[in-house]
Short mmCIF file of C-alpha atoms and ligand atoms in Angstrom, two decimals:
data_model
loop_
_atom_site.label_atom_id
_atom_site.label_comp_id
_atom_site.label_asym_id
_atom_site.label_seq_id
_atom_site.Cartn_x
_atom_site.Cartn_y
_atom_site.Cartn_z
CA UNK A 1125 85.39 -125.03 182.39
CA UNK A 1126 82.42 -126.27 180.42
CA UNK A 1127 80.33 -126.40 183.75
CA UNK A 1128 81.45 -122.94 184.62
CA UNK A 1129 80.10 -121.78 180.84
CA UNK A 1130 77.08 -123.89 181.17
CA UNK A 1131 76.17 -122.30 184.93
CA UNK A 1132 76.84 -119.09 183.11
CA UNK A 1133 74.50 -119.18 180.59
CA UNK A 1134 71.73 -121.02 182.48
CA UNK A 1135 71.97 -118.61 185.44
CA UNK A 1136 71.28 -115.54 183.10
CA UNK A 1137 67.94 -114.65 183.31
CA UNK A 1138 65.69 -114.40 180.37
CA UNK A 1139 65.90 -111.08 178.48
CA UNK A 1140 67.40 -108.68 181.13
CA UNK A 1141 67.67 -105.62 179.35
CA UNK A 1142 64.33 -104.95 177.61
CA UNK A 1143 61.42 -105.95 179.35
CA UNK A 1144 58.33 -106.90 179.18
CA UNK A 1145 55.90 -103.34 179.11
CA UNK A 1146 54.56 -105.01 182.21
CA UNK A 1147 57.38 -103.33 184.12
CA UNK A 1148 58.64 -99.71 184.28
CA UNK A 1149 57.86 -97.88 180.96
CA UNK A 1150 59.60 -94.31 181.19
CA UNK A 1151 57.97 -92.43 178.69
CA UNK A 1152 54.02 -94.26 177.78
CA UNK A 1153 53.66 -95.78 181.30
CA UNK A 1154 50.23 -94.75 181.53
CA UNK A 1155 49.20 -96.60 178.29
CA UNK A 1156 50.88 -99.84 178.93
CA UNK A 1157 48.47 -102.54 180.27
CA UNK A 1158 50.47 -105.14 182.64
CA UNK A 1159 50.88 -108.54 180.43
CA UNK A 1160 47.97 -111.25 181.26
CA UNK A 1161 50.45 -114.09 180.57
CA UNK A 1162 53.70 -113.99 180.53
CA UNK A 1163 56.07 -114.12 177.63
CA UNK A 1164 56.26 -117.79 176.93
CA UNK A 1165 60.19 -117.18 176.81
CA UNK A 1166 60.65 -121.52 176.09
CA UNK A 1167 57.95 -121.64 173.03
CA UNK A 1168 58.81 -118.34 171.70
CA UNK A 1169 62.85 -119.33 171.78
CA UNK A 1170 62.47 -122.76 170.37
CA UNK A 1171 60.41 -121.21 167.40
CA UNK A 1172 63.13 -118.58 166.65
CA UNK A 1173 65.60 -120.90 166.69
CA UNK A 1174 64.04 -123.93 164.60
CA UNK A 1175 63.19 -120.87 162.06
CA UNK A 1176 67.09 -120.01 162.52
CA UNK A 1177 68.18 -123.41 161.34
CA UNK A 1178 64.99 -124.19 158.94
CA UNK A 1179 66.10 -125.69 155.55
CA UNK A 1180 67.38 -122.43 153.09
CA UNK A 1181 64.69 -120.45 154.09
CA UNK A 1182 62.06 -121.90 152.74
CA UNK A 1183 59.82 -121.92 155.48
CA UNK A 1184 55.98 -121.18 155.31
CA UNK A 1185 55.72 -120.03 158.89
CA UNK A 1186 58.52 -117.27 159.32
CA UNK A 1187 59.92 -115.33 162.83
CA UNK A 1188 57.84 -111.97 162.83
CA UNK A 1189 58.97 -109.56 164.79
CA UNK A 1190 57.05 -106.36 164.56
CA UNK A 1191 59.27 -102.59 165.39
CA UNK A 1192 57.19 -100.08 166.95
CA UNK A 1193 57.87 -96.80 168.44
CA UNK A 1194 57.52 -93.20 167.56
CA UNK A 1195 58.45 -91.27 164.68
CA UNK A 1196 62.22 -90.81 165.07
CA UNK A 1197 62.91 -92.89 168.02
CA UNK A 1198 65.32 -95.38 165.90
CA UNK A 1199 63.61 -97.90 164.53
CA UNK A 1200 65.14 -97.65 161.22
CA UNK A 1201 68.39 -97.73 162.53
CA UNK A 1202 68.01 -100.70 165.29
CA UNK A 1203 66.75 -102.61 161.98
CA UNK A 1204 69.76 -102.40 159.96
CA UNK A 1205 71.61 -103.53 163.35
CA UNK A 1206 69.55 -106.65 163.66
CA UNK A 1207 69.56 -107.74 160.46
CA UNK A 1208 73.11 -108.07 159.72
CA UNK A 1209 73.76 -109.21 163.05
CA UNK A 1210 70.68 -112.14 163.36
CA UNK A 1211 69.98 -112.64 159.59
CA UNK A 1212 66.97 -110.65 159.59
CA UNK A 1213 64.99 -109.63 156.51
CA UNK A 1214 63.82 -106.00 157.37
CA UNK A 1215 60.59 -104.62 156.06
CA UNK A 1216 60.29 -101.02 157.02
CA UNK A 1217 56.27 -100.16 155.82
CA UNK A 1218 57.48 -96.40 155.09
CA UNK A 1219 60.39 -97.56 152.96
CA UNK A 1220 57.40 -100.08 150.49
CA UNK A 1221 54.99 -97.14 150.39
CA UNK A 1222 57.98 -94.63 149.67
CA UNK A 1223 58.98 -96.87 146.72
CA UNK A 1224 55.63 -97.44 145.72
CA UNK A 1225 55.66 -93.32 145.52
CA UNK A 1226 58.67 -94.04 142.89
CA UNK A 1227 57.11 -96.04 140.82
CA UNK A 1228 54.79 -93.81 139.64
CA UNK A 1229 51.99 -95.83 139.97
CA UNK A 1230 47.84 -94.27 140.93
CA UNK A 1231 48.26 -95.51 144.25
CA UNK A 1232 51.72 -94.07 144.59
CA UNK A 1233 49.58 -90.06 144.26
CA UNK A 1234 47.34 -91.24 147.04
CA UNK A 1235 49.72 -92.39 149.44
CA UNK A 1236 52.16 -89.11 148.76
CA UNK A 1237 49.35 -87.00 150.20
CA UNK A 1238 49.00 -89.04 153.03
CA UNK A 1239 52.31 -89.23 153.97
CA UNK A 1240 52.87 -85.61 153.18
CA UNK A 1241 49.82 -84.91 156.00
CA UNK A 1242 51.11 -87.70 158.24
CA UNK A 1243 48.47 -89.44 158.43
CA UNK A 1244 48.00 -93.33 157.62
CA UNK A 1245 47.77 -95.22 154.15
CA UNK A 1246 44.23 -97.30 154.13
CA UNK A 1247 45.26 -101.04 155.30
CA UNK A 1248 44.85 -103.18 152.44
CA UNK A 1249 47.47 -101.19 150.38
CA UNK A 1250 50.28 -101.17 153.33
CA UNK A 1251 49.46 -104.89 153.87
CA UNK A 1252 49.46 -106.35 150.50
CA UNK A 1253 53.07 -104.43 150.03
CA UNK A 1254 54.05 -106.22 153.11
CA UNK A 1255 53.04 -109.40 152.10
CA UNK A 1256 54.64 -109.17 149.10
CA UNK A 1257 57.92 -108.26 149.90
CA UNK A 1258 57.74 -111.25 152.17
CA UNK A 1259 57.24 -113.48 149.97
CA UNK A 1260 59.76 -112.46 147.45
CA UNK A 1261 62.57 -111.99 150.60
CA UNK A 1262 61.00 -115.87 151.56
CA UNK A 1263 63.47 -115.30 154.54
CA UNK A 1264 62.95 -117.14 157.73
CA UNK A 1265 63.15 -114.07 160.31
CA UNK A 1266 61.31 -110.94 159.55
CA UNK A 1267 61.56 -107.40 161.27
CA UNK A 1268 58.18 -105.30 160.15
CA UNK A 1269 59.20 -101.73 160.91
CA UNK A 1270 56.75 -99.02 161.54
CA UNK A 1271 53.53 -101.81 161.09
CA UNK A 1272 50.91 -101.86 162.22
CA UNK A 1273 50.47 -98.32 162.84
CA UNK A 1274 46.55 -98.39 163.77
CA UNK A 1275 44.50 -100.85 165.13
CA UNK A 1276 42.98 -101.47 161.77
CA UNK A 1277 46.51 -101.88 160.19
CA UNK A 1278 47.35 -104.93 162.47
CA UNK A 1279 43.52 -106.57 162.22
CA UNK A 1280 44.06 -106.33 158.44
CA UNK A 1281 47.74 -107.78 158.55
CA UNK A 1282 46.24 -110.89 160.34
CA UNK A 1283 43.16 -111.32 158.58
CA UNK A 1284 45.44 -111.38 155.13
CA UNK A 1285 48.64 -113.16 156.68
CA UNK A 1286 46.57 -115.29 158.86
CA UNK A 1287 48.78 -114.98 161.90
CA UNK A 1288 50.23 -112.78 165.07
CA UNK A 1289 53.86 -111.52 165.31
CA UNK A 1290 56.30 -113.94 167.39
CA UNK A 1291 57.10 -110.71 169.60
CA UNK A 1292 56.69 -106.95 169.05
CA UNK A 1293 60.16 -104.80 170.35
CA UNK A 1294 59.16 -101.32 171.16
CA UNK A 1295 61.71 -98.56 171.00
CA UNK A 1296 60.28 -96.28 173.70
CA UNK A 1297 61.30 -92.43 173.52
CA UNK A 1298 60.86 -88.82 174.60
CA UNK A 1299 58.60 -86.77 171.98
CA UNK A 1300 61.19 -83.91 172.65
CA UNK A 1301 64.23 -86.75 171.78
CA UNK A 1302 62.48 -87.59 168.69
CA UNK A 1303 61.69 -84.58 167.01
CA UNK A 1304 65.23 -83.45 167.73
CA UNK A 1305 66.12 -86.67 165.36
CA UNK A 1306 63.58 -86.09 163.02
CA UNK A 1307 64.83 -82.46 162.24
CA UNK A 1308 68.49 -83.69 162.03
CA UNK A 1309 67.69 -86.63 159.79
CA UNK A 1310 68.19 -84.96 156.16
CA UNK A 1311 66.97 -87.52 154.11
CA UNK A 1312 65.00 -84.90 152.19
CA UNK A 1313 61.27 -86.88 153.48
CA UNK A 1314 58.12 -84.70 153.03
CA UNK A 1315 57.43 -85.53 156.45
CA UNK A 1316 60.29 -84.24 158.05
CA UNK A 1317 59.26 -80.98 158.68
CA UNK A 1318 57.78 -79.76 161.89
CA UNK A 1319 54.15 -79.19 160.99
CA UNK A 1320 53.87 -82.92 159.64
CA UNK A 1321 56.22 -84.47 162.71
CA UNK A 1322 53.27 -82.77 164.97
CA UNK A 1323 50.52 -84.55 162.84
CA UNK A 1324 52.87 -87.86 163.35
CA UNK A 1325 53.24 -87.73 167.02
CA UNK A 1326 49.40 -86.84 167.63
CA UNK A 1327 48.96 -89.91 165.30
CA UNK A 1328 51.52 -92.04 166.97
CA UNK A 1329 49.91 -91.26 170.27
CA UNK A 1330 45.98 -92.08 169.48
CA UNK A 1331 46.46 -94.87 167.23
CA UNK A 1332 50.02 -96.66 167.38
CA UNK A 1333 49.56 -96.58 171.13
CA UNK A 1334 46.78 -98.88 171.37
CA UNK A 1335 48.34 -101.06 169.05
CA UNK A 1336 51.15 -101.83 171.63
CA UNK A 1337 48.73 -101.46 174.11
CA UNK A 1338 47.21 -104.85 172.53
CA UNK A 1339 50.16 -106.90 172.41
CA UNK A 1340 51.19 -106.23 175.37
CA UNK A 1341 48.42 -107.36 176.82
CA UNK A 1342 48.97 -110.55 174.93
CA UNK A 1343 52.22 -110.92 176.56
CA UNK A 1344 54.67 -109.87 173.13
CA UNK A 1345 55.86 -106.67 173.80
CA UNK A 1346 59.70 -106.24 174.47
CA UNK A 1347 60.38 -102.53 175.51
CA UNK A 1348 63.68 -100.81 174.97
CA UNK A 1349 64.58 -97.57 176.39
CA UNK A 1350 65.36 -95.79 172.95
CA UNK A 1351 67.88 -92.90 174.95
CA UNK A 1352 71.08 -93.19 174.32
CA UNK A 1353 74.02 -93.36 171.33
CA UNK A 1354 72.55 -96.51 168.76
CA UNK A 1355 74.98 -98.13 169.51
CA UNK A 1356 73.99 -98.35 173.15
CA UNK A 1357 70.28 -98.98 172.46
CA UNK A 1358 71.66 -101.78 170.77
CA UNK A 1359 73.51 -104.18 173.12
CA UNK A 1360 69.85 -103.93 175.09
CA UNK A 1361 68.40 -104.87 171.61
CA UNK A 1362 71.33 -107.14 170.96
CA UNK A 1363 71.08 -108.98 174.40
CA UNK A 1364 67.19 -109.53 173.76
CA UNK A 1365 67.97 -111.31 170.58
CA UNK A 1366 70.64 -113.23 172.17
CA UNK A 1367 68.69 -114.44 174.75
CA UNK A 1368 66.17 -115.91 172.32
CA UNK A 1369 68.91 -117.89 169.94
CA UNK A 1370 70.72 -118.98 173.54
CA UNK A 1371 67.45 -119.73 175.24
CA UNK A 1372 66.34 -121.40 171.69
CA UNK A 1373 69.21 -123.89 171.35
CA UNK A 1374 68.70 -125.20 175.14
CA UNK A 1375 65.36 -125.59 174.21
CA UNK A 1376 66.35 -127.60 171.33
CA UNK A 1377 69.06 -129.58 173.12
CA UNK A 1378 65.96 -130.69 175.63
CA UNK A 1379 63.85 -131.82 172.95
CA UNK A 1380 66.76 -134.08 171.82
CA UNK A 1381 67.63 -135.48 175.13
CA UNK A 1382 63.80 -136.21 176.08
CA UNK A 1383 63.64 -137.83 173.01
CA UNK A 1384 65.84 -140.70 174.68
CA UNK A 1385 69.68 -139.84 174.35
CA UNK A 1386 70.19 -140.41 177.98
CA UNK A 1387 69.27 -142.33 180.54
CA UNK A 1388 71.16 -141.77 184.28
CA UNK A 1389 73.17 -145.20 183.62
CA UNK A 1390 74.91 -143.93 180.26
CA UNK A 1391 75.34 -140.52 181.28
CA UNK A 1392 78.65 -138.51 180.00
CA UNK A 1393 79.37 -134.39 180.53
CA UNK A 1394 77.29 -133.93 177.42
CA UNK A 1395 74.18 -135.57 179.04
CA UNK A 1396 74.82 -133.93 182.49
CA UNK A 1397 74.85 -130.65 180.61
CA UNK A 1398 71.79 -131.16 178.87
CA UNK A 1399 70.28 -132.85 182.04
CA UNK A 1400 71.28 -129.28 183.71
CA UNK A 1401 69.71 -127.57 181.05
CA UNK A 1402 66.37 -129.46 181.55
CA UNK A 1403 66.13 -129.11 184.90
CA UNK A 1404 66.33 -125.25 184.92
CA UNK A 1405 63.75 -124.72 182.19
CA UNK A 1406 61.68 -127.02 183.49
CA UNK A 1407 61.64 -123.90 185.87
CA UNK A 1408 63.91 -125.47 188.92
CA UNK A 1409 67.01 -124.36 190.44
CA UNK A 1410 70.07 -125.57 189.51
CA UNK A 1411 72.65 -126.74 191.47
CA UNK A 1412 75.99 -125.56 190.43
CA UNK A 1413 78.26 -125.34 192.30
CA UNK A 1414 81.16 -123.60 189.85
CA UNK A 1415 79.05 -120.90 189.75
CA UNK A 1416 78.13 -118.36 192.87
N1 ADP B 1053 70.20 -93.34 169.34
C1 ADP B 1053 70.22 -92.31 168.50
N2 ADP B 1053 70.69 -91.11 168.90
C2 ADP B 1053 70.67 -90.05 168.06
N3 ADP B 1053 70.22 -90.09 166.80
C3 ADP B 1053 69.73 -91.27 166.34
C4 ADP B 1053 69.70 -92.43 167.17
N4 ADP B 1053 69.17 -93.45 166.46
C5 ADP B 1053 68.86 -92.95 165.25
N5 ADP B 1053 69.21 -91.65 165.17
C6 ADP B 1053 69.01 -90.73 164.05
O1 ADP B 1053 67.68 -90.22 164.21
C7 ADP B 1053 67.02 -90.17 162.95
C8 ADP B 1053 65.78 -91.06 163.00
O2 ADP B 1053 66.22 -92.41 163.14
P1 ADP B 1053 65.46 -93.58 162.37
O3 ADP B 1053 66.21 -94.83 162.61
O4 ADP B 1053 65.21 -93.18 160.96
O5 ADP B 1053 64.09 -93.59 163.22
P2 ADP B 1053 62.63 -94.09 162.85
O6 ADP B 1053 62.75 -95.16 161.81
O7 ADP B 1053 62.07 -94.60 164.14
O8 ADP B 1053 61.91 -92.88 162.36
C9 ADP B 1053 68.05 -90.58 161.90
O9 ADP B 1053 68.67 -89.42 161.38
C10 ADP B 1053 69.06 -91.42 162.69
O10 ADP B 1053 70.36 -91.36 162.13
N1 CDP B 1054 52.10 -98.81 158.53
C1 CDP B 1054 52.34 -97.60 158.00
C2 CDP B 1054 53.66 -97.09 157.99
C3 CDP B 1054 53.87 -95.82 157.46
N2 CDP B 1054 52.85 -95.12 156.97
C4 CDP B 1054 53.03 -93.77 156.43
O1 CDP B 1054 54.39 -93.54 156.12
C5 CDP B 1054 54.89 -92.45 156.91
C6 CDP B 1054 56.36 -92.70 157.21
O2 CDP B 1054 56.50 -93.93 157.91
P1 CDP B 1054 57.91 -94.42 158.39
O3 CDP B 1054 57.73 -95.69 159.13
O4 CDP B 1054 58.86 -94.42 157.25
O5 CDP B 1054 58.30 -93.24 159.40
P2 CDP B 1054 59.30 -93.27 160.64
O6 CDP B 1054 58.53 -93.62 161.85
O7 CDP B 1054 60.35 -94.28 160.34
O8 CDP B 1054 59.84 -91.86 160.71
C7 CDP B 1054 53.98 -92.43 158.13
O9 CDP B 1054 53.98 -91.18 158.78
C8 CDP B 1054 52.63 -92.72 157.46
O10 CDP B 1054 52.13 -91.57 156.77
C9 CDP B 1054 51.55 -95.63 157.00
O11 CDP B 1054 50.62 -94.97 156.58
N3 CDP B 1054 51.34 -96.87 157.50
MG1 MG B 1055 61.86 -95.41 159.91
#
């Protein structure tokens, strides 16, 4: 039974649902560059799962994982989804600047009349929110929604934080799909109105774009096709985030076993399973024969 589980899980193929923007993209094809390397799935899933079991969250070196996609295409909503289900901390950029609006404060007037035109809120003032609410959350996974927006937002992020997201999930959507949301969405936002959600999509186009364009060329960008009911959207977001805690504790079980818990001679299920495990990310087929 534990062989058939094993085969199970080992035969599944790294993150099935999304994809890397290498393949199809429905709705920015023509923007996405293929990836130069690909995602390395082994590093990237032994990193999100040693920050997963890290002592109380005090780790210096969090899991970022930067949400993209239009204006209205769900990443708000995805975010709640992950973060109760994987123990995310969610940032959402909008959400800091909004509250900074609140508070009353000089920089609050500023930013209200950029978000009121749609247009973007100068770097260093989005960032330094950012960092700060990450330190104060001093969780061990992070979801940055709606960040970086520009190319200058994400060379000031890792100027100041000193460091690249772990992956970047991309919520790709129709512009026709997500003004349709934005309309509905009755939040009372300055920017929900259909002059602004123009200026936002123009915006989104010509300066988020590139953005994405960028990581993927660095390998990090997980697409998800953001058509559907949430909850659908989710299981593909779900089985992404899975895939890196499964993929992650495998990983973990290898480093254990290389470091000299079995040799052939002592050998029990345990070590086979592990031994299994090694074999197929060490990028070889495994033999198993309980499984087709
Ligand atoms: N898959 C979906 N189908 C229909 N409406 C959705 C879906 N996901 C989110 N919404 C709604 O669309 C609006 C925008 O979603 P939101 O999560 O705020 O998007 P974003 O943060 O990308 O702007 C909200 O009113 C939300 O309830
Ligand atoms: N990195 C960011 C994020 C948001 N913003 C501003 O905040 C507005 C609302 O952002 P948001 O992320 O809450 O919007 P949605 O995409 O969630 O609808 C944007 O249109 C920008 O004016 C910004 O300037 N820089
Ligand atoms: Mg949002």
């Amino acid at each position: 039974m534990w062989r058939r589980r094993l085969g199970a899980l080992l035969l599944r193929s790294p993150p099935s649902s999304s994809s890397t923007a290498a393949s199809s993209c429905q709705h920015h094809r023509r923007h996405l560059l293929p990836s130069e390397e690909p995602l390395a799935l082994n590093r990237l899933a032994r990193l999100f799962t040693s920050q997963a079991v890290s002592d109380g969250g005090n780790s210096q070196k969090p899991f970022i994982a930067f949400v993209l996609g239009g204006p209205g295409s769900g990443k708000g909503t995805q975010c709640t989804k992950i973060a109760s289900d994987f123990g995310f901390a969610h940032l959402s950029a909008g959400d800091l600047l909004r509250h900074e609006i609140a508070s009353g404060s000089e920089k609050g007037e500023l930013i209200l009349d950029i978000i009121k035109e749609g247009r973007i809120v100068p770097s260093e003032i989005t960032v330094e929110l950012i960092r700060k609410a990450m330190e104060t959350s001093n969780a061990n996974k992070v979801l940055i929604d709606g960040f970086p927006r520009c190319e200058e937002n994400r060379i000031a992020f890792e100027r100041t934080v000193g460091r690249e997201p772990d992956i970047v999930v991309f919520f790709d959507c129709p512009e026709d799909e997500m003004v349709k949301r934005l309309l509905g969405r009755n939040q009372g936002r300055v920017d929900d109105n259909i002059e602004t959600i123009k200026k936002r999509l123009e915006v989104f186009e010509s300066l988020n774009i590139p953005v994405v364009d960028y990581y993927s060329s660095r390998g990090k960008v997980h697409k998800i096709n953001a058509m559907g009911t949430a909850d659908e959207i989710f299981e593909a977001v779900r089985k992404l985030f899975s895939s890196l805690s499964d993929w992650g504790r495998l990983a973990v079980e290898k480093e254990k076993w290389r470091a000299g818990t079995g040799t052939a001679t002592q050998r029990n299920p345990t070590d086979l399973l592990i031994a299994e495990a090694l074999e197929f990310l060490d990028g070889k087929r495994v033999q198993s024969p309980d499984c087709e």
